[in-house]
Amino acid sequence: MFNLILFGPPGSGKGTQSERLISRYGLKHLSTGDLLRSEIAGQTPLGLAARSYMDRGHLVPDEVVIEMISSALENNPHAHGFLFDGFPRTTAQAEALDKLLSQKGTEISVVLALQVSEEELVKRLLKRGLTSGRSDDADESKIRTRYAEYQKKTAAVAEYYRKYDKVVEIPGEGDVDEIFQALSKEIDIRDCA
Ligand code: B4P
């Protein structure tokens, strides 16, 4: 199995690049942001609980997202690999993911980390907010809160995987196609079969 984490701060292009990568490599896409938004749209108890965190730009509690990922892994027993988008976002989530994958006899193959400056992230998300209808894109202070959450809780996830020599940094500013080519090159040299 080939299991990829697409890593980066909010607005770094994870969702954008994930769509292209799953279409080229046939990986199963698991985006915790998308899963949470679909729970919110369905007005489930989980969605209602998650919404209050997301609306403020905060991370949803670990146990909620870990449970969601655990079910998604169980529901896809025949996937030949997974692309994790927006997960893990804390070291506790990374440890839980390693455990879940090892129970399936597999592991993370590589962490591709998109590098984008804070000012560019804010610009992108404010632009997306004009049409996305997402409350967390709606104003600059929420976007800055999301970035602060990333610095405080999520950046450590890259350090966690760096210990296992699994992190490759990819410049995430510029042409979407060129960034896609750079990501694909790293996957190709690891032989995503
Ligand atoms: P996510 O859905 O993961 O949202 P995101 O980080 O804002 O989006 P993403 O990074 O995928 O957007 P993209 O760059 O593609 O999370 C939303 C919220 O859910 C979190 O804040 C948190 O509350 C909660 N959550 C999710 N997962 C969680 C977890 N594991 N634990 C706890 N809480 C969790 O796109 C951004 C914009 O940039 C787009 O408009 C795009 O068109 C544009 N763009 C992309 N690439 C570009 C480029 N090269 N140049 C110019 N613009 C570009």
PDB file of C-alpha atoms and ligand atoms in Angstrom:
ATOM      1  CA  MET A   1       0.000   0.000   0.000  1.00  0.00           C
ATOM      2  CA  PHE A   2       1.075   3.557  -0.670  1.00  0.00           C
ATOM      3  CA  ASN A   3      -0.094   5.978   2.029  1.00  0.00           C
ATOM      4  CA  LEU A   4       0.526   9.671   1.570  1.00  0.00           C
ATOM      5  CA  ILE A   5       0.006  12.577   3.938  1.00  0.00           C
ATOM      6  CA  LEU A   6      -0.437  15.894   2.158  1.00  0.00           C
ATOM      7  CA  PHE A   7       0.621  18.345   4.828  1.00  0.00           C
ATOM      8  CA  GLY A   8       0.567  22.118   5.127  1.00  0.00           C
ATOM      9  CA  PRO A   9      -1.082  25.119   6.754  1.00  0.00           C
ATOM     10  CA  PRO A  10      -4.710  26.079   5.975  1.00  0.00           C
ATOM     11  CA  GLY A  11      -4.939  27.329   2.408  1.00  0.00           C
ATOM     12  CA  SER A  12      -1.651  25.777   1.302  1.00  0.00           C
ATOM     13  CA  GLY A  13      -3.312  23.824  -1.530  1.00  0.00           C
ATOM     14  CA  LYS A  14      -3.977  20.472   0.130  1.00  0.00           C
ATOM     15  CA  GLY A  15      -7.543  20.163  -1.159  1.00  0.00           C
ATOM     16  CA  THR A  16      -6.611  21.535  -4.582  1.00  0.00           C
ATOM     17  CA  GLN A  17      -3.684  19.158  -5.095  1.00  0.00           C
ATOM     18  CA  SER A  18      -5.452  16.165  -3.503  1.00  0.00           C
ATOM     19  CA  GLU A  19      -8.081  16.154  -6.243  1.00  0.00           C
ATOM     20  CA  ARG A  20      -5.400  15.855  -8.914  1.00  0.00           C
ATOM     21  CA  LEU A  21      -3.319  13.319  -7.025  1.00  0.00           C
ATOM     22  CA  ILE A  22      -6.183  10.903  -6.385  1.00  0.00           C
ATOM     23  CA  SER A  23      -7.134  11.038 -10.016  1.00  0.00           C
ATOM     24  CA  ARG A  24      -3.570  10.241 -11.152  1.00  0.00           C
ATOM     25  CA  TYR A  25      -2.699   7.619  -8.549  1.00  0.00           C
ATOM     26  CA  GLY A  26      -6.067   6.068  -7.638  1.00  0.00           C
ATOM     27  CA  LEU A  27      -5.558   6.620  -3.916  1.00  0.00           C
ATOM     28  CA  LYS A  28      -8.568   6.827  -1.586  1.00  0.00           C
ATOM     29  CA  HIS A  29      -8.938  10.479  -0.510  1.00  0.00           C
ATOM     30  CA  LEU A  30      -9.579  11.029   3.206  1.00  0.00           C
ATOM     31  CA  SER A  31     -10.052  14.711   4.044  1.00  0.00           C
ATOM     32  CA  THR A  32     -11.111  15.333   7.635  1.00  0.00           C
ATOM     33  CA  GLY A  33     -12.268  18.838   6.631  1.00  0.00           C
ATOM     34  CA  ASP A  34     -14.591  17.376   3.957  1.00  0.00           C
ATOM     35  CA  LEU A  35     -15.814  14.635   6.315  1.00  0.00           C
ATOM     36  CA  LEU A  36     -16.595  17.220   9.008  1.00  0.00           C
ATOM     37  CA  ARG A  37     -18.364  19.546   6.556  1.00  0.00           C
ATOM     38  CA  SER A  38     -20.519  16.655   5.385  1.00  0.00           C
ATOM     39  CA  GLU A  39     -21.450  15.864   9.017  1.00  0.00           C
ATOM     40  CA  ILE A  40     -22.392  19.540   9.450  1.00  0.00           C
ATOM     41  CA  ALA A  41     -24.483  19.511   6.267  1.00  0.00           C
ATOM     42  CA  GLY A  42     -26.271  16.372   7.540  1.00  0.00           C
ATOM     43  CA  GLN A  43     -26.856  18.094  10.918  1.00  0.00           C
ATOM     44  CA  THR A  44     -25.607  15.013  12.757  1.00  0.00           C
ATOM     45  CA  PRO A  45     -24.681  15.267  16.465  1.00  0.00           C
ATOM     46  CA  LEU A  46     -21.007  14.996  15.477  1.00  0.00           C
ATOM     47  CA  GLY A  47     -21.453  17.798  12.928  1.00  0.00           C
ATOM     48  CA  LEU A  48     -23.219  20.046  15.411  1.00  0.00           C
ATOM     49  CA  ALA A  49     -20.435  19.530  17.950  1.00  0.00           C
ATOM     50  CA  ALA A  50     -17.676  20.084  15.359  1.00  0.00           C
ATOM     51  CA  ARG A  51     -19.255  23.231  13.964  1.00  0.00           C
ATOM     52  CA  SER A  52     -18.651  25.358  17.044  1.00  0.00           C
ATOM     53  CA  TYR A  53     -14.901  24.652  16.827  1.00  0.00           C
ATOM     54  CA  MET A  54     -14.625  25.115  13.058  1.00  0.00           C
ATOM     55  CA  ASP A  55     -16.612  28.363  13.029  1.00  0.00           C
ATOM     56  CA  ARG A  56     -14.073  29.871  15.408  1.00  0.00           C
ATOM     57  CA  GLY A  57     -11.074  28.580  13.442  1.00  0.00           C
ATOM     58  CA  HIS A  58     -10.128  26.075  16.159  1.00  0.00           C
ATOM     59  CA  LEU A  59      -9.253  22.417  15.738  1.00  0.00           C
ATOM     60  CA  VAL A  60     -11.966  19.849  16.429  1.00  0.00           C
ATOM     61  CA  PRO A  61     -11.082  17.551  19.411  1.00  0.00           C
ATOM     62  CA  ASP A  62      -8.726  14.674  18.575  1.00  0.00           C
ATOM     63  CA  GLU A  63     -11.095  11.867  19.629  1.00  0.00           C
ATOM     64  CA  VAL A  64     -13.736  13.053  17.133  1.00  0.00           C
ATOM     65  CA  VAL A  65     -11.456  13.111  14.081  1.00  0.00           C
ATOM     66  CA  ILE A  66      -9.580   9.938  15.058  1.00  0.00           C
ATOM     67  CA  GLU A  67     -12.889   8.051  15.287  1.00  0.00           C
ATOM     68  CA  MET A  68     -13.918   9.405  11.873  1.00  0.00           C
ATOM     69  CA  ILE A  69     -10.656   8.257  10.280  1.00  0.00           C
ATOM     70  CA  SER A  70     -10.818   4.882  11.999  1.00  0.00           C
ATOM     71  CA  SER A  71     -14.296   4.258  10.490  1.00  0.00           C
ATOM     72  CA  ALA A  72     -13.175   5.480   7.073  1.00  0.00           C
ATOM     73  CA  LEU A  73     -10.238   3.041   7.095  1.00  0.00           C
ATOM     74  CA  GLU A  74     -12.539   0.179   8.097  1.00  0.00           C
ATOM     75  CA  ASN A  75     -15.018   1.110   5.382  1.00  0.00           C
ATOM     76  CA  ASN A  76     -12.352   0.931   2.659  1.00  0.00           C
ATOM     77  CA  PRO A  77     -10.735  -2.500   3.114  1.00  0.00           C
ATOM     78  CA  HIS A  78      -9.785  -2.828  -0.568  1.00  0.00           C
ATOM     79  CA  ALA A  79      -8.105   0.560  -1.085  1.00  0.00           C
ATOM     80  CA  HIS A  80      -4.607   0.186  -2.508  1.00  0.00           C
ATOM     81  CA  GLY A  81      -3.533   3.310  -0.654  1.00  0.00           C
ATOM     82  CA  PHE A  82      -4.800   6.433   1.103  1.00  0.00           C
ATOM     83  CA  LEU A  83      -4.198  10.137   0.676  1.00  0.00           C
ATOM     84  CA  PHE A  84      -4.653  11.837   4.053  1.00  0.00           C
ATOM     85  CA  ASP A  85      -5.576  15.518   3.552  1.00  0.00           C
ATOM     86  CA  GLY A  86      -5.764  17.742   6.638  1.00  0.00           C
ATOM     87  CA  PHE A  87      -5.057  14.786   8.931  1.00  0.00           C
ATOM     88  CA  PRO A  88      -3.143  14.309  11.183  1.00  0.00           C
ATOM     89  CA  ARG A  89      -3.215  17.837  12.622  1.00  0.00           C
ATOM     90  CA  THR A  90      -1.793  17.047  16.102  1.00  0.00           C
ATOM     91  CA  THR A  91       0.880  14.676  17.366  1.00  0.00           C
ATOM     92  CA  ALA A  92      -1.831  12.621  19.134  1.00  0.00           C
ATOM     93  CA  GLN A  93      -3.613  12.196  15.785  1.00  0.00           C
ATOM     94  CA  ALA A  94      -0.320  11.139  14.148  1.00  0.00           C
ATOM     95  CA  GLU A  95       0.301   8.513  16.838  1.00  0.00           C
ATOM     96  CA  ALA A  96      -3.265   7.205  16.475  1.00  0.00           C
ATOM     97  CA  LEU A  97      -2.911   7.023  12.687  1.00  0.00           C
ATOM     98  CA  ASP A  98       0.347   5.070  12.937  1.00  0.00           C
ATOM     99  CA  LYS A  99      -1.382   2.590  15.239  1.00  0.00           C
ATOM    100  CA  LEU A 100      -4.414   2.194  12.950  1.00  0.00           C
ATOM    101  CA  LEU A 101      -2.211   1.655   9.897  1.00  0.00           C
ATOM    102  CA  SER A 102       0.024  -0.836  11.681  1.00  0.00           C
ATOM    103  CA  GLN A 103      -3.099  -2.857  12.592  1.00  0.00           C
ATOM    104  CA  LYS A 104      -3.672  -3.054   8.835  1.00  0.00           C
ATOM    105  CA  GLY A 105      -0.047  -4.130   8.316  1.00  0.00           C
ATOM    106  CA  THR A 106       0.925  -0.888   6.613  1.00  0.00           C
ATOM    107  CA  GLU A 107       2.411   2.561   7.349  1.00  0.00           C
ATOM    108  CA  ILE A 108       2.812   6.115   6.049  1.00  0.00           C
ATOM    109  CA  SER A 109       5.003   6.065   2.937  1.00  0.00           C
ATOM    110  CA  VAL A 110       5.773   9.786   2.748  1.00  0.00           C
ATOM    111  CA  VAL A 111       4.667  13.187   4.065  1.00  0.00           C
ATOM    112  CA  LEU A 112       4.662  15.861   1.362  1.00  0.00           C
ATOM    113  CA  ALA A 113       4.696  19.253   3.111  1.00  0.00           C
ATOM    114  CA  LEU A 114       3.564  22.317   1.135  1.00  0.00           C
ATOM    115  CA  GLN A 115       5.469  25.495   2.047  1.00  0.00           C
ATOM    116  CA  VAL A 116       3.472  28.742   1.744  1.00  0.00           C
ATOM    117  CA  SER A 117       3.953  32.084   3.533  1.00  0.00           C
ATOM    118  CA  GLU A 118       1.333  33.358   6.009  1.00  0.00           C
ATOM    119  CA  GLU A 119       0.512  36.419   3.874  1.00  0.00           C
ATOM    120  CA  GLU A 120      -0.136  34.275   0.782  1.00  0.00           C
ATOM    121  CA  LEU A 121      -2.371  31.923   2.845  1.00  0.00           C
ATOM    122  CA  VAL A 122      -4.447  34.823   4.146  1.00  0.00           C
ATOM    123  CA  LYS A 123      -4.801  36.228   0.626  1.00  0.00           C
ATOM    124  CA  ARG A 124      -5.963  32.866  -0.794  1.00  0.00           C
ATOM    125  CA  LEU A 125      -8.466  32.128   1.957  1.00  0.00           C
ATOM    126  CA  LEU A 126      -9.986  35.624   1.870  1.00  0.00           C
ATOM    127  CA  LYS A 127     -10.431  35.135  -1.874  1.00  0.00           C
ATOM    128  CA  ARG A 128     -11.999  31.694  -1.381  1.00  0.00           C
ATOM    129  CA  GLY A 129     -14.258  33.217   1.302  1.00  0.00           C
ATOM    130  CA  LEU A 130     -15.881  35.448  -1.326  1.00  0.00           C
ATOM    131  CA  THR A 131     -17.543  32.391  -2.880  1.00  0.00           C
ATOM    132  CA  SER A 132     -17.069  29.344  -0.575  1.00  0.00           C
ATOM    133  CA  GLY A 133     -19.769  30.167   1.955  1.00  0.00           C
ATOM    134  CA  ARG A 134     -17.386  28.758   4.594  1.00  0.00           C
ATOM    135  CA  SER A 135     -17.673  30.609   7.882  1.00  0.00           C
ATOM    136  CA  ASP A 136     -14.014  29.882   8.683  1.00  0.00           C
ATOM    137  CA  ASP A 137     -12.918  31.722   5.507  1.00  0.00           C
ATOM    138  CA  ALA A 138     -15.184  34.661   6.287  1.00  0.00           C
ATOM    139  CA  ASP A 139     -12.848  37.122   7.950  1.00  0.00           C
ATOM    140  CA  GLU A 140      -9.170  37.743   8.406  1.00  0.00           C
ATOM    141  CA  SER A 141      -9.127  37.294  12.176  1.00  0.00           C
ATOM    142  CA  LYS A 142     -10.518  33.719  11.873  1.00  0.00           C
ATOM    143  CA  ILE A 143      -7.974  32.918   9.186  1.00  0.00           C
ATOM    144  CA  ARG A 144      -5.168  34.223  11.439  1.00  0.00           C
ATOM    145  CA  THR A 145      -6.576  32.090  14.297  1.00  0.00           C
ATOM    146  CA  ARG A 146      -6.418  29.010  12.039  1.00  0.00           C
ATOM    147  CA  TYR A 147      -2.825  29.822  11.178  1.00  0.00           C
ATOM    148  CA  ALA A 148      -1.990  30.280  14.871  1.00  0.00           C
ATOM    149  CA  GLU A 149      -3.579  26.878  15.624  1.00  0.00           C
ATOM    150  CA  TYR A 150      -1.426  25.397  12.872  1.00  0.00           C
ATOM    151  CA  GLN A 151       1.749  26.894  14.373  1.00  0.00           C
ATOM    152  CA  LYS A 152       0.820  25.876  17.911  1.00  0.00           C
ATOM    153  CA  LYS A 153      -0.492  22.334  17.333  1.00  0.00           C
ATOM    154  CA  THR A 154       0.020  21.129  13.763  1.00  0.00           C
ATOM    155  CA  ALA A 155       3.581  22.144  12.843  1.00  0.00           C
ATOM    156  CA  ALA A 156       4.786  19.546  15.397  1.00  0.00           C
ATOM    157  CA  VAL A 157       3.329  16.783  13.198  1.00  0.00           C
ATOM    158  CA  ALA A 158       6.062  17.447  10.621  1.00  0.00           C
ATOM    159  CA  GLU A 159       8.672  17.112  13.397  1.00  0.00           C
ATOM    160  CA  TYR A 160       7.088  13.799  14.430  1.00  0.00           C
ATOM    161  CA  TYR A 161       7.461  12.312  10.919  1.00  0.00           C
ATOM    162  CA  ARG A 162      10.868  13.929  10.408  1.00  0.00           C
ATOM    163  CA  LYS A 163      12.193  11.533  13.089  1.00  0.00           C
ATOM    164  CA  TYR A 164      11.325   8.709  10.688  1.00  0.00           C
ATOM    165  CA  ASP A 165      12.818  10.586   7.732  1.00  0.00           C
ATOM    166  CA  LYS A 166       9.453  10.709   5.946  1.00  0.00           C
ATOM    167  CA  VAL A 167       9.054  14.446   5.286  1.00  0.00           C
ATOM    168  CA  VAL A 168       9.734  16.126   1.935  1.00  0.00           C
ATOM    169  CA  GLU A 169       9.168  19.882   1.668  1.00  0.00           C
ATOM    170  CA  ILE A 170       7.582  21.151  -1.541  1.00  0.00           C
ATOM    171  CA  PRO A 171       7.350  24.859  -2.481  1.00  0.00           C
ATOM    172  CA  GLY A 172       3.589  25.567  -2.546  1.00  0.00           C
ATOM    173  CA  GLU A 173       3.518  29.026  -4.141  1.00  0.00           C
ATOM    174  CA  GLY A 174       3.155  29.573  -7.876  1.00  0.00           C
ATOM    175  CA  ASP A 175       1.546  27.623 -10.669  1.00  0.00           C
ATOM    176  CA  VAL A 176      -0.850  24.830  -9.543  1.00  0.00           C
ATOM    177  CA  ASP A 177       0.342  22.514 -12.363  1.00  0.00           C
ATOM    178  CA  GLU A 178       4.003  22.994 -11.456  1.00  0.00           C
ATOM    179  CA  ILE A 179       3.292  22.214  -7.800  1.00  0.00           C
ATOM    180  CA  PHE A 180       1.396  19.104  -8.923  1.00  0.00           C
ATOM    181  CA  GLN A 181       4.408  18.006 -11.015  1.00  0.00           C
ATOM    182  CA  ALA A 182       6.733  18.468  -8.020  1.00  0.00           C
ATOM    183  CA  LEU A 183       4.435  16.379  -5.797  1.00  0.00           C
ATOM    184  CA  SER A 184       4.067  13.686  -8.475  1.00  0.00           C
ATOM    185  CA  LYS A 185       7.833  13.436  -8.880  1.00  0.00           C
ATOM    186  CA  GLU A 186       8.228  12.550  -5.197  1.00  0.00           C
ATOM    187  CA  ILE A 187       5.508   9.901  -5.451  1.00  0.00           C
ATOM    188  CA  ASP A 188       6.950   8.436  -8.652  1.00  0.00           C
ATOM    189  CA  ILE A 189      10.419   7.954  -7.163  1.00  0.00           C
ATOM    190  CA  ARG A 190       8.792   6.015  -4.323  1.00  0.00           C
ATOM    191  CA  ASP A 191       6.983   3.778  -6.770  1.00  0.00           C
ATOM    192  CA  CYS A 192       3.296   4.148  -5.908  1.00  0.00           C
ATOM    193  CA  ALA A 193       2.264   0.800  -7.400  1.00  0.00           C
TER     194      ALA A 193
HETATM  195  P1  B4P B   1      -9.694  21.832   5.910  1.00  0.00           P
HETATM  196  O1  B4P B   1     -10.890  21.416   5.162  1.00  0.00           O
HETATM  197  O2  B4P B   1      -8.562  20.880   5.936  1.00  0.00           O
HETATM  198  O3  B4P B   1      -9.394  23.225   5.261  1.00  0.00           O
HETATM  199  P2  B4P B   1      -8.166  24.083   4.850  1.00  0.00           P
HETATM  200  O4  B4P B   1      -6.942  23.681   5.589  1.00  0.00           O
HETATM  201  O5  B4P B   1      -8.624  25.495   4.943  1.00  0.00           O
HETATM  202  O6  B4P B   1      -8.117  23.873   3.320  1.00  0.00           O
HETATM  203  P3  B4P B   1      -7.084  23.428   2.281  1.00  0.00           P
HETATM  204  O7  B4P B   1      -5.702  23.648   2.781  1.00  0.00           O
HETATM  205  O8  B4P B   1      -7.439  22.065   1.818  1.00  0.00           O
HETATM  206  O9  B4P B   1      -7.502  24.454   1.121  1.00  0.00           O
HETATM  207  P4  B4P B   1      -6.661  24.636  -0.208  1.00  0.00           P
HETATM  208  O10 B4P B   1      -5.314  24.969   0.287  1.00  0.00           O
HETATM  209  O11 B4P B   1      -6.785  23.559  -1.190  1.00  0.00           O
HETATM  210  O12 B4P B   1     -10.023  22.211   7.441  1.00  0.00           O
HETATM  211  C1  B4P B   1     -11.053  23.093   7.810  1.00  0.00           C
HETATM  212  C2  B4P B   1     -11.287  23.053   9.333  1.00  0.00           C
HETATM  213  O13 B4P B   1     -11.756  21.726   9.731  1.00  0.00           O
HETATM  214  C3  B4P B   1     -10.064  23.267  10.233  1.00  0.00           C
HETATM  215  O14 B4P B   1      -9.795  24.643  10.454  1.00  0.00           O
HETATM  216  C4  B4P B   1     -10.520  22.534  11.555  1.00  0.00           C
HETATM  217  O15 B4P B   1     -11.412  23.333  12.305  1.00  0.00           O
HETATM  218  C5  B4P B   1     -11.275  21.338  11.031  1.00  0.00           C
HETATM  219  N1  B4P B   1     -10.425  20.131  10.882  1.00  0.00           N
HETATM  220  C6  B4P B   1     -10.143  19.498   9.715  1.00  0.00           C
HETATM  221  N2  B4P B   1      -9.333  18.441   9.927  1.00  0.00           N
HETATM  222  C7  B4P B   1      -9.090  18.405  11.266  1.00  0.00           C
HETATM  223  C8  B4P B   1      -8.285  17.569  12.109  1.00  0.00           C
HETATM  224  N3  B4P B   1      -7.576  16.555  11.606  1.00  0.00           N
HETATM  225  N4  B4P B   1      -8.245  17.827  13.444  1.00  0.00           N
HETATM  226  C9  B4P B   1      -8.962  18.831  13.974  1.00  0.00           C
HETATM  227  N5  B4P B   1      -9.729  19.678  13.232  1.00  0.00           N
HETATM  228  C10 B4P B   1      -9.791  19.478  11.891  1.00  0.00           C
HETATM  229  O16 B4P B   1      -7.280  25.898  -0.892  1.00  0.00           O
HETATM  230  C11 B4P B   1      -7.226  27.201  -0.396  1.00  0.00           C
HETATM  231  C12 B4P B   1      -7.448  28.211  -1.514  1.00  0.00           C
HETATM  232  O17 B4P B   1      -6.218  28.439  -2.176  1.00  0.00           O
HETATM  233  C13 B4P B   1      -8.425  27.748  -2.610  1.00  0.00           C
HETATM  234  O18 B4P B   1      -9.282  28.811  -2.915  1.00  0.00           O
HETATM  235  C14 B4P B   1      -7.541  27.389  -3.781  1.00  0.00           C
HETATM  236  O19 B4P B   1      -8.157  27.615  -5.017  1.00  0.00           O
HETATM  237  C15 B4P B   1      -6.359  28.309  -3.582  1.00  0.00           C
HETATM  238  N6  B4P B   1      -5.115  27.773  -4.098  1.00  0.00           N
HETATM  239  C16 B4P B   1      -4.660  26.488  -3.983  1.00  0.00           C
HETATM  240  N7  B4P B   1      -3.449  26.366  -4.572  1.00  0.00           N
HETATM  241  C17 B4P B   1      -3.118  27.618  -5.050  1.00  0.00           C
HETATM  242  C18 B4P B   1      -1.976  28.150  -5.742  1.00  0.00           C
HETATM  243  N8  B4P B   1      -0.924  27.389  -6.075  1.00  0.00           N
HETATM  244  N9  B4P B   1      -1.984  29.461  -6.032  1.00  0.00           N
HETATM  245  C19 B4P B   1      -3.040  30.263  -5.715  1.00  0.00           C
HETATM  246  N10 B4P B   1      -4.143  29.810  -5.057  1.00  0.00           N
HETATM  247  C20 B4P B   1      -4.177  28.505  -4.733  1.00  0.00           C
END
